[in-house]
Amino acid sequence: MGTWIMDIQCVAVSLLSAGRLEMLPMHNYPLLALSIGELWSIRYNLLIHTLLKETIYIPLRRYGNYSVVSASLAAFAMSGVLHSWVAYVTFGQGIVRACAFFVIQVPWIAMEQSYAKEVKMFLPKMVRWVLTFGFFFATLPLYAGLFVDGYPKWLENNNPSLSVPKVPILGEVSQFLMTAFGIDSQYSRF
């Protein structure tokens, strides 16, 4: 589940709905992934994974007779389109970069699946983990870089309020409490 809070929420939803509803976890310990395919299919953002699998991947495989790689490419391309929309709406740029980040995952996953038996047989888990996150972090600037590059401009257009609400100082709080409780101010140390 990722955190104990998610576990509590899952139990609460099940109990409150008398077992009729089930809360899906958002993540499944993504940092434990030993391949990019595992990261995207069973570890990270399970909500979007389920949505894309049920609306893009399965229909293409079942009704369009597309290959696993073609259906995966379509699902990742749709994810790229969704993330491109977020990048464009948020920063006004990055449509190609955002889409490229997701589309570039497919050839790596196809290669992983082609050599899965050999990789599992000859490479220790730690090496597989390093390869997985080496690739992930090498490609991540395509998407995450949009947030780094676009954030200063976003702040200009969406200037957050930096004013801090005034908080009464200790002497004022003490004076207020003494007045409220009818205590003579000569006893105040503030």
PDB file of C-alpha atoms in Angstrom:
ATOM      1  CA  MET A   1       0.000   0.000   0.000  1.00  0.00           C
ATOM      2  CA  GLY A   2       2.812   2.404   0.659  1.00  0.00           C
ATOM      3  CA  THR A   3       1.864   3.791   4.050  1.00  0.00           C
ATOM      4  CA  TRP A   4      -0.095   2.710   7.093  1.00  0.00           C
ATOM      5  CA  ILE A   5      -2.538   5.577   6.486  1.00  0.00           C
ATOM      6  CA  MET A   6      -3.525   4.020   3.161  1.00  0.00           C
ATOM      7  CA  ASP A   7      -3.978   0.687   4.938  1.00  0.00           C
ATOM      8  CA  ILE A   8      -6.322   2.308   7.458  1.00  0.00           C
ATOM      9  CA  GLN A   9      -8.273   4.010   4.666  1.00  0.00           C
ATOM     10  CA  CYS A  10      -8.662   0.717   2.784  1.00  0.00           C
ATOM     11  CA  VAL A  11      -9.994  -1.023   5.896  1.00  0.00           C
ATOM     12  CA  ALA A  12     -12.290   1.894   6.726  1.00  0.00           C
ATOM     13  CA  VAL A  13     -13.844   1.966   3.233  1.00  0.00           C
ATOM     14  CA  SER A  14     -14.433  -1.775   3.351  1.00  0.00           C
ATOM     15  CA  LEU A  15     -15.980  -1.629   6.830  1.00  0.00           C
ATOM     16  CA  LEU A  16     -18.140   1.429   6.160  1.00  0.00           C
ATOM     17  CA  SER A  17     -19.486  -0.056   2.938  1.00  0.00           C
ATOM     18  CA  ALA A  18     -20.090  -3.478   4.531  1.00  0.00           C
ATOM     19  CA  GLY A  19     -17.655  -5.030   2.061  1.00  0.00           C
ATOM     20  CA  ARG A  20     -19.416  -3.646  -1.036  1.00  0.00           C
ATOM     21  CA  LEU A  21     -16.636  -1.198  -1.923  1.00  0.00           C
ATOM     22  CA  GLU A  22     -12.903  -1.597  -2.050  1.00  0.00           C
ATOM     23  CA  MET A  23     -10.401   1.240  -2.073  1.00  0.00           C
ATOM     24  CA  LEU A  24      -7.605   0.695  -4.537  1.00  0.00           C
ATOM     25  CA  PRO A  25      -4.157   1.672  -3.332  1.00  0.00           C
ATOM     26  CA  MET A  26      -2.442   4.427  -5.283  1.00  0.00           C
ATOM     27  CA  HIS A  27       1.046   2.889  -5.168  1.00  0.00           C
ATOM     28  CA  ASN A  28       2.570  -0.450  -4.250  1.00  0.00           C
ATOM     29  CA  TYR A  29       6.077   0.389  -2.995  1.00  0.00           C
ATOM     30  CA  PRO A  30       7.408   1.714  -6.335  1.00  0.00           C
ATOM     31  CA  LEU A  31      10.997   1.831  -5.091  1.00  0.00           C
ATOM     32  CA  LEU A  32      11.002  -1.983  -4.883  1.00  0.00           C
ATOM     33  CA  ALA A  33      10.562  -2.365  -8.665  1.00  0.00           C
ATOM     34  CA  LEU A  34      13.194  -4.488 -10.381  1.00  0.00           C
ATOM     35  CA  SER A  35      12.175  -3.500 -13.920  1.00  0.00           C
ATOM     36  CA  ILE A  36      10.518  -0.587 -15.676  1.00  0.00           C
ATOM     37  CA  GLY A  37       7.659  -2.896 -16.637  1.00  0.00           C
ATOM     38  CA  GLU A  38       7.121  -3.815 -13.006  1.00  0.00           C
ATOM     39  CA  LEU A  39       7.305  -0.161 -11.965  1.00  0.00           C
ATOM     40  CA  TRP A  40       4.559   0.929 -14.357  1.00  0.00           C
ATOM     41  CA  SER A  41       2.375  -2.190 -14.211  1.00  0.00           C
ATOM     42  CA  ILE A  42       2.136  -3.120 -10.530  1.00  0.00           C
ATOM     43  CA  ARG A  43       3.956  -0.506  -8.470  1.00  0.00           C
ATOM     44  CA  TYR A  44       3.317   3.106  -9.506  1.00  0.00           C
ATOM     45  CA  ASN A  45       0.053   5.056  -9.903  1.00  0.00           C
ATOM     46  CA  LEU A  46      -2.250   2.066  -9.957  1.00  0.00           C
ATOM     47  CA  LEU A  47      -5.308   4.240 -10.582  1.00  0.00           C
ATOM     48  CA  ILE A  48      -4.052   5.530 -13.934  1.00  0.00           C
ATOM     49  CA  HIS A  49      -2.598   2.101 -14.757  1.00  0.00           C
ATOM     50  CA  THR A  50      -6.024   0.501 -14.268  1.00  0.00           C
ATOM     51  CA  LEU A  51      -7.754   3.235 -16.273  1.00  0.00           C
ATOM     52  CA  LEU A  52      -5.374   2.932 -19.235  1.00  0.00           C
ATOM     53  CA  LYS A  53      -5.339  -0.853 -19.108  1.00  0.00           C
ATOM     54  CA  GLU A  54      -9.141  -1.120 -19.152  1.00  0.00           C
ATOM     55  CA  THR A  55      -9.780   1.632 -21.714  1.00  0.00           C
ATOM     56  CA  ILE A  56      -6.809   1.322 -24.098  1.00  0.00           C
ATOM     57  CA  TYR A  57      -4.709  -1.811 -23.637  1.00  0.00           C
ATOM     58  CA  ILE A  58      -7.374  -4.529 -23.175  1.00  0.00           C
ATOM     59  CA  PRO A  59      -9.712  -3.291 -25.948  1.00  0.00           C
ATOM     60  CA  LEU A  60      -6.813  -3.088 -28.410  1.00  0.00           C
ATOM     61  CA  ARG A  61      -5.626  -6.578 -27.508  1.00  0.00           C
ATOM     62  CA  ARG A  62      -9.108  -8.110 -27.484  1.00  0.00           C
ATOM     63  CA  TYR A  63     -10.885  -6.369 -30.348  1.00  0.00           C
ATOM     64  CA  GLY A  64      -8.100  -4.916 -32.449  1.00  0.00           C
ATOM     65  CA  ASN A  65      -5.778  -7.923 -32.407  1.00  0.00           C
ATOM     66  CA  TYR A  66      -2.836  -5.654 -31.643  1.00  0.00           C
ATOM     67  CA  SER A  67       0.411  -7.044 -30.258  1.00  0.00           C
ATOM     68  CA  VAL A  68       1.420  -6.545 -26.639  1.00  0.00           C
ATOM     69  CA  VAL A  69       3.991  -3.939 -27.677  1.00  0.00           C
ATOM     70  CA  SER A  70       1.522  -2.034 -29.919  1.00  0.00           C
ATOM     71  CA  ALA A  71      -1.185  -1.979 -27.237  1.00  0.00           C
ATOM     72  CA  SER A  72       1.380  -0.929 -24.616  1.00  0.00           C
ATOM     73  CA  LEU A  73       2.636   1.828 -26.910  1.00  0.00           C
ATOM     74  CA  ALA A  74      -0.934   3.096 -27.325  1.00  0.00           C
ATOM     75  CA  ALA A  75      -1.532   3.090 -23.550  1.00  0.00           C
ATOM     76  CA  PHE A  76       1.755   4.878 -22.832  1.00  0.00           C
ATOM     77  CA  ALA A  77       1.059   7.355 -25.653  1.00  0.00           C
ATOM     78  CA  MET A  78      -2.325   8.144 -24.064  1.00  0.00           C
ATOM     79  CA  SER A  79      -0.595   8.628 -20.721  1.00  0.00           C
ATOM     80  CA  GLY A  80       1.805  10.944 -22.514  1.00  0.00           C
ATOM     81  CA  VAL A  81      -1.114  12.887 -23.993  1.00  0.00           C
ATOM     82  CA  LEU A  82      -2.700  13.265 -20.554  1.00  0.00           C
ATOM     83  CA  HIS A  83       0.592  14.426 -19.042  1.00  0.00           C
ATOM     84  CA  SER A  84       1.204  16.736 -22.024  1.00  0.00           C
ATOM     85  CA  TRP A  85      -2.140  18.385 -21.323  1.00  0.00           C
ATOM     86  CA  VAL A  86      -1.105  18.924 -17.676  1.00  0.00           C
ATOM     87  CA  ALA A  87       2.231  20.387 -18.801  1.00  0.00           C
ATOM     88  CA  TYR A  88       0.587  22.670 -21.351  1.00  0.00           C
ATOM     89  CA  VAL A  89      -2.142  23.910 -19.009  1.00  0.00           C
ATOM     90  CA  THR A  90       0.296  24.417 -16.160  1.00  0.00           C
ATOM     91  CA  PHE A  91       3.336  25.800 -17.972  1.00  0.00           C
ATOM     92  CA  GLY A  92       2.257  26.502 -21.553  1.00  0.00           C
ATOM     93  CA  GLN A  93       5.004  24.235 -22.903  1.00  0.00           C
ATOM     94  CA  GLY A  94       6.353  20.709 -22.934  1.00  0.00           C
ATOM     95  CA  ILE A  95       3.832  18.828 -25.026  1.00  0.00           C
ATOM     96  CA  VAL A  96       6.475  16.814 -26.899  1.00  0.00           C
ATOM     97  CA  ARG A  97       8.760  16.297 -23.889  1.00  0.00           C
ATOM     98  CA  ALA A  98       5.975  14.985 -21.666  1.00  0.00           C
ATOM     99  CA  CYS A  99       4.710  12.592 -24.302  1.00  0.00           C
ATOM    100  CA  ALA A 100       8.249  11.458 -25.159  1.00  0.00           C
ATOM    101  CA  PHE A 101       8.926  10.481 -21.540  1.00  0.00           C
ATOM    102  CA  PHE A 102       6.064   7.991 -21.570  1.00  0.00           C
ATOM    103  CA  VAL A 103       6.513   6.691 -25.111  1.00  0.00           C
ATOM    104  CA  ILE A 104      10.240   6.025 -24.552  1.00  0.00           C
ATOM    105  CA  GLN A 105       9.354   3.609 -21.743  1.00  0.00           C
ATOM    106  CA  VAL A 106       7.816   1.094 -24.199  1.00  0.00           C
ATOM    107  CA  PRO A 107      10.987   0.024 -26.071  1.00  0.00           C
ATOM    108  CA  TRP A 108      12.774  -0.453 -22.735  1.00  0.00           C
ATOM    109  CA  ILE A 109       9.905  -2.588 -21.413  1.00  0.00           C
ATOM    110  CA  ALA A 110       9.855  -4.610 -24.657  1.00  0.00           C
ATOM    111  CA  MET A 111      13.603  -5.218 -24.284  1.00  0.00           C
ATOM    112  CA  GLU A 112      13.116  -6.213 -20.636  1.00  0.00           C
ATOM    113  CA  GLN A 113      10.457  -8.716 -21.615  1.00  0.00           C
ATOM    114  CA  SER A 114      12.589 -10.134 -24.440  1.00  0.00           C
ATOM    115  CA  TYR A 115      15.480 -10.841 -22.082  1.00  0.00           C
ATOM    116  CA  ALA A 116      13.490 -11.435 -18.875  1.00  0.00           C
ATOM    117  CA  LYS A 117      14.643 -15.003 -18.298  1.00  0.00           C
ATOM    118  CA  GLU A 118      18.306 -14.229 -18.904  1.00  0.00           C
ATOM    119  CA  VAL A 119      18.203 -11.088 -16.774  1.00  0.00           C
ATOM    120  CA  LYS A 120      16.567 -12.866 -13.831  1.00  0.00           C
ATOM    121  CA  MET A 121      18.979 -15.782 -14.165  1.00  0.00           C
ATOM    122  CA  PHE A 122      22.250 -13.856 -14.434  1.00  0.00           C
ATOM    123  CA  LEU A 123      21.731 -10.461 -12.816  1.00  0.00           C
ATOM    124  CA  PRO A 124      21.370 -10.059  -9.064  1.00  0.00           C
ATOM    125  CA  LYS A 125      18.385  -8.075  -7.802  1.00  0.00           C
ATOM    126  CA  MET A 126      20.551  -5.130  -6.808  1.00  0.00           C
ATOM    127  CA  VAL A 127      21.927  -4.827 -10.359  1.00  0.00           C
ATOM    128  CA  ARG A 128      18.397  -5.054 -11.795  1.00  0.00           C
ATOM    129  CA  TRP A 129      17.257  -2.354  -9.374  1.00  0.00           C
ATOM    130  CA  VAL A 130      20.159  -0.081 -10.376  1.00  0.00           C
ATOM    131  CA  LEU A 131      19.398  -0.621 -14.082  1.00  0.00           C
ATOM    132  CA  THR A 132      15.700   0.076 -13.528  1.00  0.00           C
ATOM    133  CA  PHE A 133      16.148   3.330 -11.672  1.00  0.00           C
ATOM    134  CA  GLY A 134      19.167   4.321 -13.741  1.00  0.00           C
ATOM    135  CA  PHE A 135      16.942   4.264 -16.825  1.00  0.00           C
ATOM    136  CA  PHE A 136      14.022   5.873 -14.988  1.00  0.00           C
ATOM    137  CA  PHE A 137      16.080   8.770 -13.633  1.00  0.00           C
ATOM    138  CA  ALA A 138      17.923   9.178 -16.946  1.00  0.00           C
ATOM    139  CA  THR A 139      14.599   9.725 -18.734  1.00  0.00           C
ATOM    140  CA  LEU A 140      12.815  11.589 -15.925  1.00  0.00           C
ATOM    141  CA  PRO A 141      14.112  15.062 -16.904  1.00  0.00           C
ATOM    142  CA  LEU A 142      11.946  14.852 -20.012  1.00  0.00           C
ATOM    143  CA  TYR A 143       8.852  15.217 -17.829  1.00  0.00           C
ATOM    144  CA  ALA A 144       9.970  16.387 -14.394  1.00  0.00           C
ATOM    145  CA  GLY A 145      12.254  18.938 -16.031  1.00  0.00           C
ATOM    146  CA  LEU A 146       9.149  20.766 -17.207  1.00  0.00           C
ATOM    147  CA  PHE A 147       8.276  21.499 -13.611  1.00  0.00           C
ATOM    148  CA  VAL A 148      11.796  22.685 -12.837  1.00  0.00           C
ATOM    149  CA  ASP A 149      11.980  24.855 -15.975  1.00  0.00           C
ATOM    150  CA  GLY A 150       8.437  26.198 -15.803  1.00  0.00           C
ATOM    151  CA  TYR A 151       8.070  26.826 -12.081  1.00  0.00           C
ATOM    152  CA  PRO A 152       9.527  30.379 -11.997  1.00  0.00           C
ATOM    153  CA  LYS A 153       7.157  31.520 -14.767  1.00  0.00           C
ATOM    154  CA  TRP A 154       4.279  29.715 -13.091  1.00  0.00           C
ATOM    155  CA  LEU A 155       5.025  31.613  -9.864  1.00  0.00           C
ATOM    156  CA  GLU A 156       4.935  34.917 -11.771  1.00  0.00           C
ATOM    157  CA  ASN A 157       1.499  34.094 -13.167  1.00  0.00           C
ATOM    158  CA  ASN A 158       0.170  32.522  -9.958  1.00  0.00           C
ATOM    159  CA  ASN A 159       1.790  34.591  -7.261  1.00  0.00           C
ATOM    160  CA  PRO A 160       1.029  32.857  -3.993  1.00  0.00           C
ATOM    161  CA  SER A 161       0.298  35.009  -1.010  1.00  0.00           C
ATOM    162  CA  LEU A 162       3.471  35.222   1.006  1.00  0.00           C
ATOM    163  CA  SER A 163       1.918  37.220   3.821  1.00  0.00           C
ATOM    164  CA  VAL A 164       1.901  35.487   7.163  1.00  0.00           C
ATOM    165  CA  PRO A 165      -1.120  36.056   9.375  1.00  0.00           C
ATOM    166  CA  LYS A 166      -0.308  38.053  12.456  1.00  0.00           C
ATOM    167  CA  VAL A 167      -0.087  35.945  15.577  1.00  0.00           C
ATOM    168  CA  PRO A 168      -0.476  37.662  18.944  1.00  0.00           C
ATOM    169  CA  ILE A 169       2.764  37.808  20.853  1.00  0.00           C
ATOM    170  CA  LEU A 170       3.016  36.164  24.241  1.00  0.00           C
ATOM    171  CA  GLY A 171       2.420  39.411  26.200  1.00  0.00           C
ATOM    172  CA  GLU A 172      -0.805  40.119  24.317  1.00  0.00           C
ATOM    173  CA  VAL A 173      -2.000  36.554  24.870  1.00  0.00           C
ATOM    174  CA  SER A 174      -1.171  36.823  28.560  1.00  0.00           C
ATOM    175  CA  GLN A 175      -2.986  40.166  28.834  1.00  0.00           C
ATOM    176  CA  PHE A 176      -6.032  38.767  27.030  1.00  0.00           C
ATOM    177  CA  LEU A 177      -6.190  35.713  29.320  1.00  0.00           C
ATOM    178  CA  MET A 178      -5.778  37.772  32.490  1.00  0.00           C
ATOM    179  CA  THR A 179      -8.522  40.143  31.370  1.00  0.00           C
ATOM    180  CA  ALA A 180     -10.785  37.248  30.415  1.00  0.00           C
ATOM    181  CA  PHE A 181     -10.303  35.553  33.797  1.00  0.00           C
ATOM    182  CA  GLY A 182     -10.367  38.752  35.855  1.00  0.00           C
ATOM    183  CA  ILE A 183      -6.752  38.588  37.050  1.00  0.00           C
ATOM    184  CA  ASP A 184      -5.060  41.864  38.014  1.00  0.00           C
ATOM    185  CA  SER A 185      -2.345  42.824  35.517  1.00  0.00           C
ATOM    186  CA  GLN A 186       0.174  43.555  38.346  1.00  0.00           C
ATOM    187  CA  TYR A 187       0.758  39.787  38.530  1.00  0.00           C
ATOM    188  CA  SER A 188       1.809  39.543  34.891  1.00  0.00           C
ATOM    189  CA  ARG A 189       5.470  38.959  34.123  1.00  0.00           C
ATOM    190  CA  PHE A 190       5.038  39.982  30.472  1.00  0.00           C
TER     191      PHE A 190
END
